[in-house]
Rosetta silent file (secondary structure, phi, psi, omega in degrees, C-alpha in Angstrom):
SEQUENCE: XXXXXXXXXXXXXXXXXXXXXXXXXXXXXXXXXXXXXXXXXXXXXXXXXXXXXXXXXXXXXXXXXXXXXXXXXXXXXXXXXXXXXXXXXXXXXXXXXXXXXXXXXXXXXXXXXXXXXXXXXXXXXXXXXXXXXXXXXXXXXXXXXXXXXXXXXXXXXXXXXXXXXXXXXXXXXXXXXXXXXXX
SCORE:     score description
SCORE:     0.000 S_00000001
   1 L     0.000  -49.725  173.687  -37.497  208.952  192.578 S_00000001
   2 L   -48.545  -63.467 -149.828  -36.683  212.664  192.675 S_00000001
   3 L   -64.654  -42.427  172.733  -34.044  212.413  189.754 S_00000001
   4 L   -85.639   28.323  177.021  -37.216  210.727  187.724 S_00000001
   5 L    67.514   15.788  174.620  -39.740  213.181  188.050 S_00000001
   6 L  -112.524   91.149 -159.461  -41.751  211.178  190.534 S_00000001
   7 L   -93.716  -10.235  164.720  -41.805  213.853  193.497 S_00000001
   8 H   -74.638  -48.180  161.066  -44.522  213.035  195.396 S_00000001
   9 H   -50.393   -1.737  170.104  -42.974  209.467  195.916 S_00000001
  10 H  -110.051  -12.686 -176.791  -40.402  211.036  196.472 S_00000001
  11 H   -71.528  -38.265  179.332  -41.217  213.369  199.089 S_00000001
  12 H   -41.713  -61.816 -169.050  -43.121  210.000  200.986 S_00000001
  13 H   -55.615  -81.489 -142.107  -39.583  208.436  200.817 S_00000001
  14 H   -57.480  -45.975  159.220  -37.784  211.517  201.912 S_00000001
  15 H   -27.005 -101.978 -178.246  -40.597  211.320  205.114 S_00000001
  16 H   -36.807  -27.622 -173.746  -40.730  207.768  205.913 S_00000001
  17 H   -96.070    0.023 -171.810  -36.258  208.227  205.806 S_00000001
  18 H  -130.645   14.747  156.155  -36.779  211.451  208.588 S_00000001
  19 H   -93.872  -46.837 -151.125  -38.925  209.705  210.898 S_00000001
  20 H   -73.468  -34.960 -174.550  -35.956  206.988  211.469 S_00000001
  21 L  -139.991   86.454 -157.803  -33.509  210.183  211.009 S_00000001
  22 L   -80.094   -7.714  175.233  -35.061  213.500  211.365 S_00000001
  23 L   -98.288   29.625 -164.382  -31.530  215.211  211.795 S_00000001
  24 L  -104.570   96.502  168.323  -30.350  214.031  208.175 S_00000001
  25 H   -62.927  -41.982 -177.497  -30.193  217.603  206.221 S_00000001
  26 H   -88.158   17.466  155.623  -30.102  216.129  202.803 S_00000001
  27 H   -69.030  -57.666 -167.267  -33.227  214.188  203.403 S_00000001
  28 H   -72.229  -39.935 -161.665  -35.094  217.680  204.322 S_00000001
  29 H   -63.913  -56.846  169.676  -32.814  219.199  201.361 S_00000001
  30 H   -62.908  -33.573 -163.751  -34.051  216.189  198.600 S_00000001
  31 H   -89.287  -11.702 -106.435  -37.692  216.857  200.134 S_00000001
  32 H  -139.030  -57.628  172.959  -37.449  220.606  199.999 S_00000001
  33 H   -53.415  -21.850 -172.101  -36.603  219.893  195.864 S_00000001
  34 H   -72.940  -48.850 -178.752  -39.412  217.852  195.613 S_00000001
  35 H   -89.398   -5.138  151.500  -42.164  220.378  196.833 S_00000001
  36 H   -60.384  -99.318 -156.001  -40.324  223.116  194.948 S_00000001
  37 H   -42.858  -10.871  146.649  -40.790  221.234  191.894 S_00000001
  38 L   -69.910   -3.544 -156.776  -44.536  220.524  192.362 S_00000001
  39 L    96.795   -5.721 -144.152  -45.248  223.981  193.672 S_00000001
  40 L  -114.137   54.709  179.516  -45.465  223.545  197.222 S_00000001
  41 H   -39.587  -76.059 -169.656  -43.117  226.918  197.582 S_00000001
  42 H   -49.027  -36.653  166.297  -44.253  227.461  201.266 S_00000001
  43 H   -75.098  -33.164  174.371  -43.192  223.820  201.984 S_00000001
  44 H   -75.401   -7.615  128.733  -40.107  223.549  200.345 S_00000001
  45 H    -5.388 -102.063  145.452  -39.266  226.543  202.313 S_00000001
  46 H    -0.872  -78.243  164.483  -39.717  224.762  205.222 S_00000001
  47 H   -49.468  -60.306  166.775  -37.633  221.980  204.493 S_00000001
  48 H   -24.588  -68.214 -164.000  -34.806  224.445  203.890 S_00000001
  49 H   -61.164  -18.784 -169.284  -35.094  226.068  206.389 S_00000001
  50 H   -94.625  -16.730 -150.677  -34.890  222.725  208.940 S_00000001
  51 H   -83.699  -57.539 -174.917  -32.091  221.564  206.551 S_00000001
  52 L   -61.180  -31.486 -173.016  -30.197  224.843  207.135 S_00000001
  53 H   -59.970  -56.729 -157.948  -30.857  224.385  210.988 S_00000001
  54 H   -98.738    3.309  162.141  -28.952  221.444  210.987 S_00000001
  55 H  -172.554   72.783  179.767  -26.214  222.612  208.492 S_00000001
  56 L   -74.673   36.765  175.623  -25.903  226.149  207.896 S_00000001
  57 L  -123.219   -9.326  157.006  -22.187  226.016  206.190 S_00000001
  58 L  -125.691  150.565 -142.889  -23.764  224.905  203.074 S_00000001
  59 L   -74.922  -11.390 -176.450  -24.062  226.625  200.238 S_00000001
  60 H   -83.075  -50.975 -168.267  -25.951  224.509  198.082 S_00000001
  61 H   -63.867   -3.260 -171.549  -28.603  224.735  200.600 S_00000001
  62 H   -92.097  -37.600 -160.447  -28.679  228.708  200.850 S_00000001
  63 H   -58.399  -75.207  178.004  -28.169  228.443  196.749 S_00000001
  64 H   -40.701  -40.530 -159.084  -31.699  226.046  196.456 S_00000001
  65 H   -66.217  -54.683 -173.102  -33.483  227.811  199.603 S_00000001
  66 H   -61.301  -14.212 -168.160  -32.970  231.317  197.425 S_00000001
  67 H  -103.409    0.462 -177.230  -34.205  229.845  193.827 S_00000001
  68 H   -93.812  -43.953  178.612  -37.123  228.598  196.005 S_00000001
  69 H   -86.578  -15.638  164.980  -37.684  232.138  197.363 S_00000001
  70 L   -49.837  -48.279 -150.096  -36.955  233.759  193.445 S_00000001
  71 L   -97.062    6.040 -170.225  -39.828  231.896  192.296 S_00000001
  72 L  -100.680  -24.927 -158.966  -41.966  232.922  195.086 S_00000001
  73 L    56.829   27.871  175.848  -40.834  236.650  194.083 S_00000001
  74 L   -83.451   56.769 -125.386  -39.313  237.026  197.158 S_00000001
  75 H   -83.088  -46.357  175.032  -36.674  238.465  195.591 S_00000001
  76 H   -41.076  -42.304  139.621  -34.482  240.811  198.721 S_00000001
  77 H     7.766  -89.421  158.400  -34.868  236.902  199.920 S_00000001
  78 H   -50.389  -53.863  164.057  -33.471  235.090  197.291 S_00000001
  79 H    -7.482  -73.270 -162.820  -30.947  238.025  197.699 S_00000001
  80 H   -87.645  -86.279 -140.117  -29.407  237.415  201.384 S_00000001
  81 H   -67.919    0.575 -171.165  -29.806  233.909  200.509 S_00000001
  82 H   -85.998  -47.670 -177.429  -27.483  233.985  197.048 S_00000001
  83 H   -55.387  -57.370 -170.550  -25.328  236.180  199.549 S_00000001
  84 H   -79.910  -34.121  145.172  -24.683  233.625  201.900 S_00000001
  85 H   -36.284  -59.169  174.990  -24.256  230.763  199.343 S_00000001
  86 H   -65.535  -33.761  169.834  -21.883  232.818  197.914 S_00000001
  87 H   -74.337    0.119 -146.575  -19.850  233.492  201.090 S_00000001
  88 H  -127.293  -23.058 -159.921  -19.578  230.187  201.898 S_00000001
  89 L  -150.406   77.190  176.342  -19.010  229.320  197.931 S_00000001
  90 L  -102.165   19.292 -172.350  -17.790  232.141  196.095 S_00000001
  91 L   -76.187  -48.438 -158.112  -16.720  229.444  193.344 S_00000001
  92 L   -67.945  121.412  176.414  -20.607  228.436  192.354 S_00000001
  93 H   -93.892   18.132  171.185  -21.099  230.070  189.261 S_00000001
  94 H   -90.275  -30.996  179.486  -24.726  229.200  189.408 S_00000001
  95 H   -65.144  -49.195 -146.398  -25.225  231.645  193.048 S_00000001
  96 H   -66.043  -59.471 -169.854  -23.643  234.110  191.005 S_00000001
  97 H   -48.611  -44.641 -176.305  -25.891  234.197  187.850 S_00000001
  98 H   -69.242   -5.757  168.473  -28.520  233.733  189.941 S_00000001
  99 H   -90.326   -6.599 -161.322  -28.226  236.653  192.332 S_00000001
 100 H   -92.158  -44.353 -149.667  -27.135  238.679  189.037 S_00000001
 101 H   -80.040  -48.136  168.653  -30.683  237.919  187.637 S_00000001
 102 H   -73.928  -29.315  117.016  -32.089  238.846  191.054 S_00000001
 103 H     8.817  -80.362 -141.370  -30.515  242.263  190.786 S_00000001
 104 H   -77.930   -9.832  169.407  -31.488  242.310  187.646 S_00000001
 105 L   -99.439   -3.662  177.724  -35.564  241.948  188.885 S_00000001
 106 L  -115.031   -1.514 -165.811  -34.727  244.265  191.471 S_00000001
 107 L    86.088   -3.244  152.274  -33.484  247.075  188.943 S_00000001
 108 L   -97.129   84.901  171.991  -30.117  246.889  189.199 S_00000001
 109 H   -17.723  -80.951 -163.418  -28.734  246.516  186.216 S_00000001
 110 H   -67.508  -24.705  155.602  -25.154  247.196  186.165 S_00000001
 111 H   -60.340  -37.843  173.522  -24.684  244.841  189.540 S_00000001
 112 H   -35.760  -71.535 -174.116  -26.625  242.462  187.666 S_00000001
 113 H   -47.670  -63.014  176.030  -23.911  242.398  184.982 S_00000001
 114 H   -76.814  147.747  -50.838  -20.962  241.753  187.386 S_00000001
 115 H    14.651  -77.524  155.489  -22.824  239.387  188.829 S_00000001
 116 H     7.008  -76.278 -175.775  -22.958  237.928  185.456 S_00000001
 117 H   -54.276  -51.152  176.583  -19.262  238.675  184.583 S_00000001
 118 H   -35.379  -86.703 -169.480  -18.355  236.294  187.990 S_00000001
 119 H    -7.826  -62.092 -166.588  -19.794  233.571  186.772 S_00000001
 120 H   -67.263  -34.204 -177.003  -19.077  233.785  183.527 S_00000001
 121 H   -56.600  -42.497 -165.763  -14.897  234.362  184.683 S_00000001
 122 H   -71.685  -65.347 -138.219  -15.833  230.653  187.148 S_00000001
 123 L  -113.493   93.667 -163.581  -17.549  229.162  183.992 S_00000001
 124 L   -86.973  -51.776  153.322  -16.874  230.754  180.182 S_00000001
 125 L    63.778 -113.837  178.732  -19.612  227.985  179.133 S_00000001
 126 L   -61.985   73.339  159.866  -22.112  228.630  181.516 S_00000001
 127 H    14.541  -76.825  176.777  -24.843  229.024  178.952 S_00000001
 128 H   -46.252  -59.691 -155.104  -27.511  230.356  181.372 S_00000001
 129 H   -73.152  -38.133  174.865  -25.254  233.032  182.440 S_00000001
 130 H   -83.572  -52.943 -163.557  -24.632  234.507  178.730 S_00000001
 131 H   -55.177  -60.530 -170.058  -28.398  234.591  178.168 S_00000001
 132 H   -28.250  -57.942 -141.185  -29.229  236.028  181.537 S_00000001
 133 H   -91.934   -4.453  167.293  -26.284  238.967  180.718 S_00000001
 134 H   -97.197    6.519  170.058  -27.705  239.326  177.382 S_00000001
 135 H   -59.789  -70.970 -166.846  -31.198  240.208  178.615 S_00000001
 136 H   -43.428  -61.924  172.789  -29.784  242.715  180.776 S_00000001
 137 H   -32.358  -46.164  171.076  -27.398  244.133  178.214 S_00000001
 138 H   -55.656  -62.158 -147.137  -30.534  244.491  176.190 S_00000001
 139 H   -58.912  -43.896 -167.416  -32.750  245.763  178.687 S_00000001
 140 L   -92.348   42.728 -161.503  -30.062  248.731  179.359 S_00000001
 141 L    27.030   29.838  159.573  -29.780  249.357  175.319 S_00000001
 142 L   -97.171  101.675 -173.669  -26.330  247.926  174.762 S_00000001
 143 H  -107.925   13.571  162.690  -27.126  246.047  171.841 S_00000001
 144 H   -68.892  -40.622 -153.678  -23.571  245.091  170.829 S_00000001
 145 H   -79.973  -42.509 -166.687  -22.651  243.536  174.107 S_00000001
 146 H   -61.943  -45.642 -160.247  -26.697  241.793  174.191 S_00000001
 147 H   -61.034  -54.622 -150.488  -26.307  240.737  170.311 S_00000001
 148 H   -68.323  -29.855 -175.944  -21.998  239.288  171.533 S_00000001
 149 H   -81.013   -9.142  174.145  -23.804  237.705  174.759 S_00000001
 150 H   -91.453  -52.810  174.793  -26.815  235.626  173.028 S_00000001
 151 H   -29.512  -74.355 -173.929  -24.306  234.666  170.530 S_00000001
 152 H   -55.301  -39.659 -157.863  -22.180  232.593  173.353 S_00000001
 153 H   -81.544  -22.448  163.652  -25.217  231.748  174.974 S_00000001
 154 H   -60.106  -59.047 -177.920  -26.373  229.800  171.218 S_00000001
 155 H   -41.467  -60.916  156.824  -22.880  228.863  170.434 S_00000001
 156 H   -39.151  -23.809 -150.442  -22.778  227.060  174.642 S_00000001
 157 L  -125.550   20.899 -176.577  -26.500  225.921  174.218 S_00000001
 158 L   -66.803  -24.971 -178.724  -26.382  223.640  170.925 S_00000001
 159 L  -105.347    0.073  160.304  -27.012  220.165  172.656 S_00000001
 160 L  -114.210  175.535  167.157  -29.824  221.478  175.197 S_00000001
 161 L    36.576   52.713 -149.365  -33.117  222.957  174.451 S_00000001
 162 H   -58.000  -50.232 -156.778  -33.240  223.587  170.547 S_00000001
 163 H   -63.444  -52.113 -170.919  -36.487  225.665  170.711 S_00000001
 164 H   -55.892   -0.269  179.933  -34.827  228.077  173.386 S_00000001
 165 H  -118.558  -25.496  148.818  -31.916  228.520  171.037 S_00000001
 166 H   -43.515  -77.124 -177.432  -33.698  228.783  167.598 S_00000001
 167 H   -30.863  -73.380 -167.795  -35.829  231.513  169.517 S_00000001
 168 H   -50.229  -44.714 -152.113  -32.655  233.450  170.831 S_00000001
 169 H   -69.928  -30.004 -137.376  -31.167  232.738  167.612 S_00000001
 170 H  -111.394  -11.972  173.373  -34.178  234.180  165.199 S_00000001
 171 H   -84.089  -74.927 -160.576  -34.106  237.574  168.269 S_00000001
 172 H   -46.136  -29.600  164.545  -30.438  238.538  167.541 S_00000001
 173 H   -43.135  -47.187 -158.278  -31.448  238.403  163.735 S_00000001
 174 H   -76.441  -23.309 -159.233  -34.110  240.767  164.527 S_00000001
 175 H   -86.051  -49.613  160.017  -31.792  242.901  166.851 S_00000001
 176 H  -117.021   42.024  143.830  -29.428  243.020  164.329 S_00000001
 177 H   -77.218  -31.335  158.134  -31.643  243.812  161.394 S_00000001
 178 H   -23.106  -64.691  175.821  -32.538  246.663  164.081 S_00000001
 179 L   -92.816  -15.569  161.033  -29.357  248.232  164.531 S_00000001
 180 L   -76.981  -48.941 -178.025  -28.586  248.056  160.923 S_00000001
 181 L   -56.966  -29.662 -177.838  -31.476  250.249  160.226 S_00000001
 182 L   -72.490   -7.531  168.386  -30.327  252.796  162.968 S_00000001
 183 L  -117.841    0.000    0.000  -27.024  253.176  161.274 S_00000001
Protein backbone atom coordinates (compact mmCIF):
# COMPACT_ATOMS: atom_id res chain seq x y z
CA UNK A 1 0.00 0.00 0.00
CA UNK A 2 2.85 2.31 0.99
CA UNK A 3 4.97 1.49 -2.23
CA UNK A 4 1.52 2.66 -4.17
CA UNK A 5 0.92 5.88 -2.83
CA UNK A 6 -2.00 4.76 -0.72
CA UNK A 7 -0.61 5.92 2.83
CA UNK A 8 -3.37 6.29 4.81
CA UNK A 9 -4.26 2.53 4.10
CA UNK A 10 -1.29 2.07 4.69
CA UNK A 11 -0.70 3.51 7.94
CA UNK A 12 -4.32 1.47 9.09
CA UNK A 13 -2.39 -1.70 7.99
CA UNK A 14 0.83 -0.74 9.62
CA UNK A 15 -1.71 -0.24 13.02
CA UNK A 16 -3.96 -3.10 12.82
CA UNK A 17 -0.08 -5.30 12.20
CA UNK A 18 1.27 -3.41 15.81
CA UNK A 19 -1.60 -4.20 17.83
CA UNK A 20 -0.85 -8.14 17.21
CA UNK A 21 3.03 -6.99 17.29
CA UNK A 22 3.73 -3.69 18.76
CA UNK A 23 7.56 -4.56 19.13
CA UNK A 24 7.99 -5.03 15.20
CA UNK A 25 10.33 -1.82 14.30
CA UNK A 26 9.70 -1.95 10.63
CA UNK A 27 6.00 -1.80 11.12
CA UNK A 28 6.52 1.64 13.21
CA UNK A 29 9.40 2.38 10.49
CA UNK A 30 6.76 1.66 7.21
CA UNK A 31 4.15 3.80 9.38
CA UNK A 32 6.58 6.54 10.24
CA UNK A 33 7.04 6.77 5.99
CA UNK A 34 3.58 6.92 5.60
CA UNK A 35 2.80 10.05 7.85
CA UNK A 36 6.00 11.64 6.54
CA UNK A 37 4.66 11.42 3.18
CA UNK A 38 1.20 12.89 3.97
CA UNK A 39 2.61 15.53 6.27
CA UNK A 40 2.01 14.24 9.56
CA UNK A 41 5.87 15.33 10.48
CA UNK A 42 5.10 15.27 14.30
CA UNK A 43 3.76 11.68 13.83
CA UNK A 44 6.16 10.20 11.76
CA UNK A 45 8.52 11.38 14.33
CA UNK A 46 6.96 9.40 16.67
CA UNK A 47 7.02 6.32 14.92
CA UNK A 48 10.78 6.74 14.61
CA UNK A 49 11.39 7.37 17.48
CA UNK A 50 9.45 3.94 18.96
CA UNK A 51 11.13 2.18 15.97
CA UNK A 52 14.57 3.39 17.15
CA UNK A 53 13.57 2.25 20.78
CA UNK A 54 13.36 -1.08 19.70
CA UNK A 55 16.38 -1.01 17.26
CA UNK A 56 18.76 1.67 17.61
CA UNK A 57 21.75 -0.05 15.42
CA UNK A 58 19.98 0.97 12.38
CA UNK A 59 20.90 3.31 10.20
CA UNK A 60 18.23 3.45 7.84
CA UNK A 61 16.11 4.38 10.67
CA UNK A 62 18.39 7.36 12.01
CA UNK A 63 18.84 8.12 7.96
CA UNK A 64 14.60 8.43 7.54
CA UNK A 65 14.05 9.83 11.27
CA UNK A 66 16.65 12.86 10.08
CA UNK A 67 14.96 13.55 6.44
CA UNK A 68 11.77 13.63 8.58
CA UNK A 69 13.35 16.22 10.93
CA UNK A 70 15.09 18.22 7.54
CA UNK A 71 11.73 18.82 6.35
CA UNK A 72 10.48 19.98 9.59
CA UNK A 73 13.65 22.46 9.49
CA UNK A 74 14.94 20.92 12.30
CA UNK A 75 17.99 20.97 10.83
CA UNK A 76 20.99 20.53 14.13
CA UNK A 77 18.31 17.42 14.26
CA UNK A 78 18.49 16.05 11.06
CA UNK A 79 22.23 16.69 11.89
CA UNK A 80 22.93 14.22 15.01
CA UNK A 81 20.58 12.06 13.27
CA UNK A 82 22.66 11.83 9.67
CA UNK A 83 25.57 11.49 12.34
CA UNK A 84 24.46 8.46 13.78
CA UNK A 85 23.23 6.83 10.51
CA UNK A 86 26.43 7.45 9.37
CA UNK A 87 28.31 5.82 12.28
CA UNK A 88 26.53 2.91 12.11
CA UNK A 89 26.67 3.14 8.01
CA UNK A 90 29.41 5.13 6.87
CA UNK A 91 28.81 3.31 3.36
CA UNK A 92 25.13 5.09 2.70
CA UNK A 93 25.86 7.56 0.27
CA UNK A 94 22.42 8.95 0.70
CA UNK A 95 23.29 9.98 4.90
CA UNK A 96 26.12 11.56 3.40
CA UNK A 97 24.52 13.88 0.75
CA UNK A 98 22.03 14.41 2.99
CA UNK A 99 23.87 15.72 6.02
CA UNK A 100 26.11 17.63 3.28
CA UNK A 101 22.88 19.53 2.25
CA UNK A 102 22.13 20.00 5.96
CA UNK A 103 25.43 21.76 6.41
CA UNK A 104 24.83 23.32 3.58
CA UNK A 105 21.28 25.02 5.24
CA UNK A 106 23.20 25.50 8.22
CA UNK A 107 25.98 27.69 6.40
CA UNK A 108 28.57 25.52 6.11
CA UNK A 109 29.61 25.35 2.98
CA UNK A 110 32.89 23.82 2.60
CA UNK A 111 31.71 20.73 5.10
CA UNK A 112 28.83 20.62 2.94
CA UNK A 113 31.11 19.83 -0.02
CA UNK A 114 32.98 16.91 1.67
CA UNK A 115 30.01 15.75 2.66
CA UNK A 116 29.20 15.75 -0.93
CA UNK A 117 32.66 14.45 -2.08
CA UNK A 118 31.81 11.08 0.38
CA UNK A 119 29.10 10.22 -1.32
CA UNK A 120 29.97 10.96 -4.45
CA UNK A 121 33.61 8.63 -3.79
CA UNK A 122 30.54 5.61 -2.33
CA UNK A 123 28.43 6.43 -5.49
CA UNK A 124 30.11 8.41 -8.78
CA UNK A 125 26.32 8.21 -10.14
CA UNK A 126 24.57 9.41 -7.34
CA UNK A 127 22.73 12.07 -9.28
CA UNK A 128 21.26 13.88 -6.23
CA UNK A 129 24.61 14.28 -4.81
CA UNK A 130 26.16 16.17 -8.02
CA UNK A 131 23.21 18.58 -7.99
CA UNK A 132 23.23 19.12 -4.27
CA UNK A 133 27.38 19.90 -4.67
CA UNK A 134 26.61 22.01 -7.54
CA UNK A 135 24.26 24.31 -5.63
CA UNK A 136 26.78 24.74 -3.09
CA UNK A 137 29.66 25.22 -5.48
CA UNK A 138 27.45 27.92 -6.85
CA UNK A 139 26.30 29.40 -3.81
CA UNK A 140 30.19 29.89 -2.75
CA UNK A 141 30.98 31.44 -6.46
CA UNK A 142 32.94 28.53 -7.88
CA UNK A 143 31.33 28.46 -11.05
CA UNK A 144 33.67 25.99 -12.79
CA UNK A 145 33.33 23.28 -10.23
CA UNK A 146 29.04 24.27 -10.05
CA UNK A 147 28.92 24.43 -14.08
CA UNK A 148 31.47 20.47 -13.93
CA UNK A 149 28.92 19.33 -11.04
CA UNK A 150 25.35 20.02 -12.82
CA UNK A 151 26.92 18.61 -15.82
CA UNK A 152 27.26 14.95 -14.01
CA UNK A 153 24.24 15.56 -12.26
CA UNK A 154 22.34 15.90 -16.20
CA UNK A 155 24.64 13.42 -17.71
CA UNK A 156 23.44 10.71 -14.21
CA UNK A 157 19.80 12.12 -14.39
CA UNK A 158 18.70 11.33 -18.17
CA UNK A 159 16.05 8.53 -17.38
CA UNK A 160 14.44 10.37 -14.20
CA UNK A 161 12.71 13.62 -14.03
CA UNK A 162 13.17 15.36 -17.56
CA UNK A 163 11.79 18.76 -16.37
CA UNK A 164 14.42 18.81 -13.40
CA UNK A 165 17.14 18.18 -15.93
CA UNK A 166 16.03 20.46 -18.87
CA UNK A 167 15.84 23.17 -15.99
CA UNK A 168 19.47 22.41 -14.67
CA UNK A 169 20.40 21.99 -18.14
CA UNK A 170 18.96 25.56 -19.61
CA UNK A 171 20.87 27.15 -15.77
CA UNK A 172 24.43 25.99 -16.72
CA UNK A 173 23.72 27.63 -20.24
CA UNK A 174 22.95 30.72 -18.45
CA UNK A 175 25.96 30.29 -15.99
CA UNK A 176 28.05 29.78 -18.70
CA UNK A 177 26.89 32.56 -20.95
CA UNK A 178 27.72 34.41 -17.49
CA UNK A 179 31.19 33.63 -17.09
CA UNK A 180 31.88 34.15 -20.68
CA UNK A 181 30.89 37.69 -20.33
CA UNK A 182 33.19 38.13 -17.19
CA UNK A 183 36.15 37.03 -19.17
Amino acid sequence: LYAQRRYEEAISRFDRALKIYPRLANAWAGKGLANKAIGQYQDAIRCFDEALRLDPRDAVLWHDKGNVLSAMGRLEGALSCYNEALILDARDAGAWNNKGVCLAALGRPEEAIACCDRALALDPTYAVAWQAKGLIEERLGHLPEAIAAYKQFIEFSQDRGKAAVEKVRRHVTALQAGSQQTT
